[in-house]
Amino acid sequence: MPKRTDLETILLIGSGPIVIGQACEFDYSGVQACKALREEGYRVVLVNSNPATIMTDPEFADRTYIEPMTADVLERIIAAEKPQAVLPTIGGQTALNLAIEIAEAGVLERYGVELIGAKLPAIKKAEDRDLFKQAMQSLGLDLPRSGCVRSVEEAERLRAELPLPLIIRPSRTLGGTGGSVALTERDYASQIRRGLEASPTHEVLVEESIAGWKEFELEVMRDAKDNVVIVCSIENLDPMGVHTGDSVTVAPAQTLTDKEYQMMRDAAVRIIREIGVDTGGSNIQFGVHPGDGRLVVIEMNPRVSRSSALASKATGFPIAKIAAKLAIGYTLDELPNDITRSTPACFEPTIDYVVTKIPRFTFEKFPAAHDVLGPQMKSVGEAMAIGRTFKESLQKAMRSLEIGSFGFDAETGVDRDAVIGRLREPNAGRLWVVGQAFRLGMSLEEIHDVTRIDPWFLRNIEEILDFEKHEVTPERFGDLDTPEQRARLAAAKAMGFADVRLAALSGMTEDAIRAARTAAGIACVYKRVDTCGAEFEAHTPYLYSSFDQEDESGVSDRKKIMILGGGPNRIGQGIEFDYCCVHAAFALKEDGVETIMVNCNPETVSTDYDTSDRLYFEPLTLEDLLAIVDRERPDGVIVQFGGQTPLKLAVPLERAGVPIIGTSPDSIDRAEDRERFDEVLNKLELLRPDNGIARTEAEAVAIAARIGYPILVRPSYVLGGRAMEIIYEASELERYVRLAFVASPDRPLLIDRFLEDAIEVDVDAVSDGRDVVIGGIMEHIERAGVHSGDSACSLPPTSIPADVQDEIRRQTIAMARELGVRGLMNMQYAVQGRQVYILEVNPRASRTVPFVSKAIGVPLAKIAARVMAGKTLAEVGFTKEIVPAHVSVKEAVFPFLKFPGVDTMLGPEMKSTGEVMGIADTFGAAFAKAELAAGTLLPDAGTVFVSVRPADREAVAPTARRLRDLGFQLLATRGTAEHLRAEGIPAETVNKVFEGSPHAVDALEAGAVALVIHTPRAEPQDLRDSFSIRRTALERRIPYFTTIAGAVAAAEAIAAQRGGALGVKPLQAYHLTGGA
Amino acid sequence: MSSSTHQVHPARPAILALADGTVFHGTAFGADGETGGEVVFNTAMTGYQEILTDPSYHGQLVAMTYPEIGNVGVNAEDVESRRPFVSGFIVKEYWDPPSNWRAAQSLGDYMAAHGLVGITGIDTRALVRHLRSHGAQEGVISTVDLDPSRLIEQARARPGLVGRDLVADVTCAEPYGWTEPPWQLGQAPGTPPAADGPFIVAYDFGIKYNILRSLVGAGCRVRVVPASTSAADVLAARPDGVFLSNGPGDPDAVPYAREQVAALVGEVPIFGICLGHQILGLALGGRTFKLKFGHHGANHPVLDLTTQKVEITSQNHGFAVDVDSLRGDAELTHVNLNDRTVEGLTHTRAPVFSVQYHPEASPGPHDADYLFRRFVDMIARERG
């Protein structure tokens, strides 16, 4: 069937901020869908609150709404844009839930809008546990025994029927939030309560535990003619019991015979038909009993998903793009396979390599959280690798993670008992523990008994460890100059060993291994991902390395620039950097330069084979990059867009003769190296907070004494404020220093005077080496001390006087010139009174580049890429700072709900996973939108609980008064209440927690509080006392602010939101002059 | 031909030499020896055991595009004939020991026991790309003679598939009955077919067991007969339908089969698969030709022209019916969406149809399983 002509405008719902379980894979799918629909001539209206996405760039849709993703807002957009259809299957669970909400509220009917891709009954059948179970039973398919409960009483009745352990899954939550395994009666009761709370529908599925079974996923597509294809099969290395997002996964399935695979395929085909997903992709998960092959259906996602992004990258079959085209009426046989060009998209990709994905965790950020894995997803990113064998693919994936591991590194001091313990309970490091277990002499059978990991995977790991032990030794490697030694080296490389790992094992250096390889002619070749196992010619240079025989990279002799991506997402380095890399690719492609992308993150737009001329899906390590450079001989390499990952490699790459373009590695070093940076500051006569570098504990104490407490301390060279703390006294410093120095023995500690009550300011600028143009000045809402990535901010600033802003401009320009910045630069300032201090200079793309670009309507990253490639700012037409008339507010989004027991207090260490943006004509309205978009529904009435530290009592009074005037009741702890009453503001008193019940937490739990303003003293004692207040507020979803500035902004927002509905307005209307 | 003296030896060298002089150095697995055949590649990611035992591969060296082979071993149930018929096996990484709950033996042991020579550790993707651009050609695998130039000479000296009657090598010697239904998880094989189901005589040109199982699954009573059985003998058995099986090699090389099939058309409902389809095409006056590198895999899209729906199919053929030769009684019903070759035909008047691909799958998807039902329905219509 050809495309539908009865549709003109299609509304696409994005997935909102990056959270655990919903990351940039939905930007990838959204970008593909936008492109696919516009290519067909439809008018695309997009809503997504996340400014860091590429899909929200104004050129990807006709109307781009960066607005809170609520049913209300959606209705207003539908009223304004009058779409004929809504495509809800591209924006993850968020979009699907929103679609259900507006459909059930009658909005779609009211405006005559149709859901395309999946209709409401199909979505409900897939998402509602009971309906899904009935559907599977009607097909005669097996499921784990289970029941759905809506109350604690129902749960107890069900408990009598099902044996422990039981899995508890709240309905309709992201990434399995609130899911857990109950081993005991007591766990069961408390987990049921938590699950009921986490579920937006207050429903929990209780299920027979099939932990330890083999786990598989199939990616299925269906078109309007009922053609169904399986795009990819995925086998989880971690058996059932670990969320698939947290599992090491492998494509295709490795341990099924054809009979068993086809049984699963038949089931998948019948499921997608029965559920009634009209068109598009679905992900179906299965469990298989390892002993008898019993097949059970676990669940189905009637939409594109994290796994479909992985499957797209693993096969070269663009699921989201095809899904979008199917949604508007095309059938699979009418769409071409982009890679072969000659064959249709109606087929099942076959792959001739092995794909391994390993999740990336971030438990180091949340020391109070358990790194044990279960049915609730906890990872924040993932790395994927492609190899010709599983061993090669696995070892490439391990070094792609960038956690300092280049393979199965030994875990020193871990004995057998500890290993068995770590094997039994799935955890973030289990893969390495398996290696350690083999190293300690445990047998495959023993490891299998404890982990239930399939012996096929274990055997592969065992072979790697065996090879390490017997072949990669100083004796066996020798000087790598005999034929036997060289054959051994070649064999090691074919198994996927990194040079770094071989060096560590053989007592050589990485350089020596590389030199030996060069001498022996042992180099990787590049092969193509082509969907068809080489049956047809591939026209798309989507490449991966392998130590195999034939190279098919087919390099050109065009002018080419290589862009290094950011690797797996983590807190502090996420989608914002991918945004910059993709923009660089787009801009240079437009300018006729061949672009080469290198990245290993399957969730991203940068690893779409459509984004650059050539894609290398490779680890971002020196060895892997030098190999590509060797083959491609690029004219320039861009390292400043991918975050810290490529930046760290700038110096070694340059030393190896790689042409780095943009700001020179030396300039980067001048900004990063504290002592050299001091010289720069002295030369420019600029200030920064008093500081010092300590290499020993004694030095640290001496420096602190000199500059005075409080101080800000952190280890050097870390991202996202890792291990950064504000310290108020010497005893705390001693504790910190001991921990910090144990953690990283040869890395110095950076100590700064902490500027209390200063306002932090972020500036993004772009320079061509001569001219400097400010992109935007952002005032942080939280005071200095909260990591800039975690702080809400406003562009333009709201409280900084014009002359201070001018001083900031002057300093920024001076710095850019002095460092010879070519490209992007980010500066962070603290403004104390009228005094401006420089906190940090980052001569590279920053996290705020996408936000600023959207706020000012100028694609900064594209401009920077062109400048790096040799153009001047005048040539690209960006010569003057744009200070918009509207206000843009960025707010951070946190994963605290995923980590029970973790404190939500913000500090210098970054903890947010994503961000949202609110745009409006006033600050109050923009902040209200940003809060709403971040999931904080500010109240219009009710009781405000106020409890502030003594230093803030003065400051909180005006806000308290304002809220009182807005009709709120005030409830305060003793000291705060007394102060407020003294100021003539009526406030009721409530006990602090330690003062006994009824206390503040009781009030919160009783639902008597609508808003919390709570600024504890930043001292351990106070923080502990107030922990329960923050945690309760979080779990009860009560808006809470832990800084006075935040409270002021909240009051402003409440006033704005009460003044009338928050309007909606597309980005294109804010920037009438146009985007790129 | 392969000789067999199996040894468990970690790194026995082996060589694959092609007639055009291309040589791949690898390691042996399975039996020791030397073997030759037409080198083809199969793109299915599962089902190597079914592939090894498919008689259609007689005379061919099969390279698997999926690199990890052997993972699930070999079991007693997934065989497609009485023994492996592939002449030699080519993989990127042979895997031993297997990991699967049904595995009874490792692939290498199974191959060794049947004297089947394998080569592993070569760049199979390079081989496939080579075959794709230069076409399928004769090759030799040896683990005993490692002189490349001699092996190339041997490959060049091989006769090739065109014009060779390979069916005679693989067909059964005597007729036999078949009662086993398709494999189902947790169900013991051996349920006898319905006593009143249609009686089918199946020509064995190299028949896969799963065709027989599928016929039984569709309710048929089945008797298998040798390829040389005359039409008169078939009709004397008073079948309700005749099935023409898959098989190896060139359809033009089995004129006797074409003649008998021509005599059966119009006399009895006929269903043909693969070589059976080609023979039917010839019997209806069509021509066949050799494809450059054939279709061997489990992901080929086929459009059913009558329903406009697409089936993902299992395929294994080096020859095809020429679409331009179909006229008169033969009508095109199915077409391959990758290269537009003929995938199915029907007789305009007589109850006769055939497909080039493999509805019995094994390995591959079950999308086309309905064709067995269609055959039975057609017979029912004919019976009134």
PDB file of N, CA, C and O in Angstrom, chain B residues 1 17-19 34-37 138-142 144-145 147-160:
ATOM      1  N   MET B   1      36.421 -37.388  -2.607  1.00  0.00           N
ATOM      2  CA  MET B   1      35.723 -38.090  -1.521  1.00  0.00           C
ATOM      3  C   MET B   1      36.544 -38.040  -0.239  1.00  0.00           C
ATOM      4  O   MET B   1      37.766 -38.006  -0.254  1.00  0.00           O
ATOM      5  N   ALA B  17      40.985 -24.659  -1.293  1.00  0.00           N
ATOM      6  CA  ALA B  17      41.460 -24.072  -2.551  1.00  0.00           C
ATOM      7  C   ALA B  17      40.301 -24.007  -3.531  1.00  0.00           C
ATOM      8  O   ALA B  17      39.528 -24.964  -3.651  1.00  0.00           O
ATOM      9  N   LEU B  18      40.175 -22.881  -4.201  1.00  0.00           N
ATOM     10  CA  LEU B  18      39.113 -22.707  -5.190  1.00  0.00           C
ATOM     11  C   LEU B  18      39.679 -22.889  -6.590  1.00  0.00           C
ATOM     12  O   LEU B  18      40.881 -22.685  -6.824  1.00  0.00           O
ATOM     13  N   ALA B  19      38.793 -23.204  -7.514  1.00  0.00           N
ATOM     14  CA  ALA B  19      39.215 -23.446  -8.887  1.00  0.00           C
ATOM     15  C   ALA B  19      39.880 -22.217  -9.502  1.00  0.00           C
ATOM     16  O   ALA B  19      40.751 -22.340 -10.361  1.00  0.00           O
ATOM     17  N   GLU B  34      40.387 -35.388   2.414  1.00  0.00           N
ATOM     18  CA  GLU B  34      40.327 -34.424   1.331  1.00  0.00           C
ATOM     19  C   GLU B  34      38.966 -34.555   0.669  1.00  0.00           C
ATOM     20  O   GLU B  34      38.460 -35.679   0.508  1.00  0.00           O
ATOM     21  N   THR B  35      38.372 -33.454   0.340  1.00  0.00           N
ATOM     22  CA  THR B  35      37.026 -33.505  -0.224  1.00  0.00           C
ATOM     23  C   THR B  35      36.847 -32.347  -1.188  1.00  0.00           C
ATOM     24  O   THR B  35      37.498 -31.312  -1.046  1.00  0.00           O
ATOM     25  N   GLY B  36      35.959 -32.524  -2.150  1.00  0.00           N
ATOM     26  CA  GLY B  36      35.735 -31.451  -3.114  1.00  0.00           C
ATOM     27  C   GLY B  36      34.270 -31.267  -3.395  1.00  0.00           C
ATOM     28  O   GLY B  36      33.440 -32.126  -3.068  1.00  0.00           O
ATOM     29  N   GLY B  37      33.949 -30.145  -4.004  1.00  0.00           N
ATOM     30  CA  GLY B  37      32.565 -29.871  -4.369  1.00  0.00           C
ATOM     31  C   GLY B  37      32.421 -28.427  -4.786  1.00  0.00           C
ATOM     32  O   GLY B  37      33.400 -27.665  -4.763  1.00  0.00           O
ATOM     33  N   GLU B 138      33.960 -24.661  -8.082  1.00  0.00           N
ATOM     34  CA  GLU B 138      34.451 -25.877  -7.440  1.00  0.00           C
ATOM     35  C   GLU B 138      35.606 -25.554  -6.502  1.00  0.00           C
ATOM     36  O   GLU B 138      36.368 -24.597  -6.723  1.00  0.00           O
ATOM     37  N   GLY B 139      35.686 -26.348  -5.455  1.00  0.00           N
ATOM     38  CA  GLY B 139      36.770 -26.159  -4.500  1.00  0.00           C
ATOM     39  C   GLY B 139      37.138 -27.478  -3.845  1.00  0.00           C
ATOM     40  O   GLY B 139      36.423 -28.472  -3.972  1.00  0.00           O
ATOM     41  N   VAL B 140      38.277 -27.471  -3.166  1.00  0.00           N
ATOM     42  CA  VAL B 140      38.746 -28.669  -2.482  1.00  0.00           C
ATOM     43  C   VAL B 140      39.199 -28.277  -1.077  1.00  0.00           C
ATOM     44  O   VAL B 140      39.880 -27.258  -0.899  1.00  0.00           O
ATOM     45  N   ILE B 141      38.776 -29.069  -0.084  1.00  0.00           N
ATOM     46  CA  ILE B 141      39.311 -28.897   1.274  1.00  0.00           C
ATOM     47  C   ILE B 141      40.211 -30.090   1.537  1.00  0.00           C
ATOM     48  O   ILE B 141      39.832 -31.231   1.265  1.00  0.00           O
ATOM     49  N   SER B 142      41.397 -29.813   2.064  1.00  0.00           N
ATOM     50  CA  SER B 142      42.252 -30.942   2.414  1.00  0.00           C
ATOM     51  C   SER B 142      42.911 -30.718   3.759  1.00  0.00           C
ATOM     52  O   SER B 142      43.319 -29.602   4.095  1.00  0.00           O
ATOM     53  N   VAL B 144      45.084 -33.314   4.503  1.00  0.00           N
ATOM     54  CA  VAL B 144      46.168 -34.279   4.363  1.00  0.00           C
ATOM     55  C   VAL B 144      47.250 -33.810   3.387  1.00  0.00           C
ATOM     56  O   VAL B 144      48.428 -34.062   3.584  1.00  0.00           O
ATOM     57  N   ASP B 145      46.827 -33.099   2.376  1.00  0.00           N
ATOM     58  CA  ASP B 145      47.795 -32.572   1.408  1.00  0.00           C
ATOM     59  C   ASP B 145      47.710 -31.056   1.490  1.00  0.00           C
ATOM     60  O   ASP B 145      46.648 -30.473   1.248  1.00  0.00           O
ATOM     61  N   ASP B 147      49.501 -28.789  -0.153  1.00  0.00           N
ATOM     62  CA  ASP B 147      50.130 -28.094  -1.274  1.00  0.00           C
ATOM     63  C   ASP B 147      49.052 -27.343  -2.065  1.00  0.00           C
ATOM     64  O   ASP B 147      48.252 -27.964  -2.779  1.00  0.00           O
ATOM     65  N   PRO B 148      49.003 -26.018  -1.946  1.00  0.00           N
ATOM     66  CA  PRO B 148      47.913 -25.265  -2.539  1.00  0.00           C
ATOM     67  C   PRO B 148      47.795 -25.473  -4.052  1.00  0.00           C
ATOM     68  O   PRO B 148      46.692 -25.638  -4.567  1.00  0.00           O
ATOM     69  N   SER B 149      48.928 -25.511  -4.746  1.00  0.00           N
ATOM     70  CA  SER B 149      48.827 -25.563  -6.203  1.00  0.00           C
ATOM     71  C   SER B 149      48.217 -26.891  -6.657  1.00  0.00           C
ATOM     72  O   SER B 149      47.421 -26.939  -7.602  1.00  0.00           O
ATOM     73  N   ARG B 150      48.558 -27.964  -5.956  1.00  0.00           N
ATOM     74  CA  ARG B 150      47.979 -29.247  -6.313  1.00  0.00           C
ATOM     75  C   ARG B 150      46.466 -29.252  -6.045  1.00  0.00           C
ATOM     76  O   ARG B 150      45.674 -29.772  -6.828  1.00  0.00           O
ATOM     77  N   LEU B 151      46.082 -28.607  -4.919  1.00  0.00           N
ATOM     78  CA  LEU B 151      44.653 -28.566  -4.571  1.00  0.00           C
ATOM     79  C   LEU B 151      43.860 -27.725  -5.571  1.00  0.00           C
ATOM     80  O   LEU B 151      42.733 -28.057  -5.942  1.00  0.00           O
ATOM     81  N   ILE B 152      44.472 -26.637  -6.023  1.00  0.00           N
ATOM     82  CA  ILE B 152      43.810 -25.804  -7.044  1.00  0.00           C
ATOM     83  C   ILE B 152      43.584 -26.635  -8.304  1.00  0.00           C
ATOM     84  O   ILE B 152      42.501 -26.615  -8.895  1.00  0.00           O
ATOM     85  N   GLU B 153      44.630 -27.397  -8.681  1.00  0.00           N
ATOM     86  CA  GLU B 153      44.496 -28.259  -9.863  1.00  0.00           C
ATOM     87  C   GLU B 153      43.336 -29.234  -9.696  1.00  0.00           C
ATOM     88  O   GLU B 153      42.526 -29.425 -10.606  1.00  0.00           O
ATOM     89  N   GLN B 154      43.251 -29.806  -8.497  1.00  0.00           N
ATOM     90  CA  GLN B 154      42.173 -30.754  -8.208  1.00  0.00           C
ATOM     91  C   GLN B 154      40.814 -30.081  -8.343  1.00  0.00           C
ATOM     92  O   GLN B 154      39.871 -30.664  -8.880  1.00  0.00           O
ATOM     93  N   ALA B 155      40.724 -28.862  -7.803  1.00  0.00           N
ATOM     94  CA  ALA B 155      39.455 -28.137  -7.867  1.00  0.00           C
ATOM     95  C   ALA B 155      39.077 -27.896  -9.327  1.00  0.00           C
ATOM     96  O   ALA B 155      37.937 -28.067  -9.728  1.00  0.00           O
ATOM     97  N   ARG B 156      40.088 -27.495 -10.118  1.00  0.00           N
ATOM     98  CA  ARG B 156      39.840 -27.216 -11.541  1.00  0.00           C
ATOM     99  C   ARG B 156      39.382 -28.459 -12.284  1.00  0.00           C
ATOM    100  O   ARG B 156      38.593 -28.380 -13.220  1.00  0.00           O
ATOM    101  N   ALA B 157      39.901 -29.582 -11.830  1.00  0.00           N
ATOM    102  CA  ALA B 157      39.606 -30.828 -12.536  1.00  0.00           C
ATOM    103  C   ALA B 157      38.222 -31.379 -12.193  1.00  0.00           C
ATOM    104  O   ALA B 157      37.752 -32.333 -12.814  1.00  0.00           O
ATOM    105  N   ARG B 158      37.584 -30.781 -11.208  1.00  0.00           N
ATOM    106  CA  ARG B 158      36.290 -31.325 -10.777  1.00  0.00           C
ATOM    107  C   ARG B 158      35.212 -31.079 -11.841  1.00  0.00           C
ATOM    108  O   ARG B 158      35.236 -30.077 -12.540  1.00  0.00           O
ATOM    109  N   PRO B 159      34.244 -31.967 -11.898  1.00  0.00           N
ATOM    110  CA  PRO B 159      33.259 -31.880 -12.976  1.00  0.00           C
ATOM    111  C   PRO B 159      32.236 -30.752 -12.845  1.00  0.00           C
ATOM    112  O   PRO B 159      31.675 -30.328 -13.845  1.00  0.00           O
ATOM    113  N   GLY B 160      31.953 -30.285 -11.665  1.00  0.00           N
ATOM    114  CA  GLY B 160      30.914 -29.255 -11.541  1.00  0.00           C
ATOM    115  C   GLY B 160      29.528 -29.880 -11.499  1.00  0.00           C
ATOM    116  O   GLY B 160      29.368 -31.087 -11.665  1.00  0.00           O
TER     117      GLY B 160
END
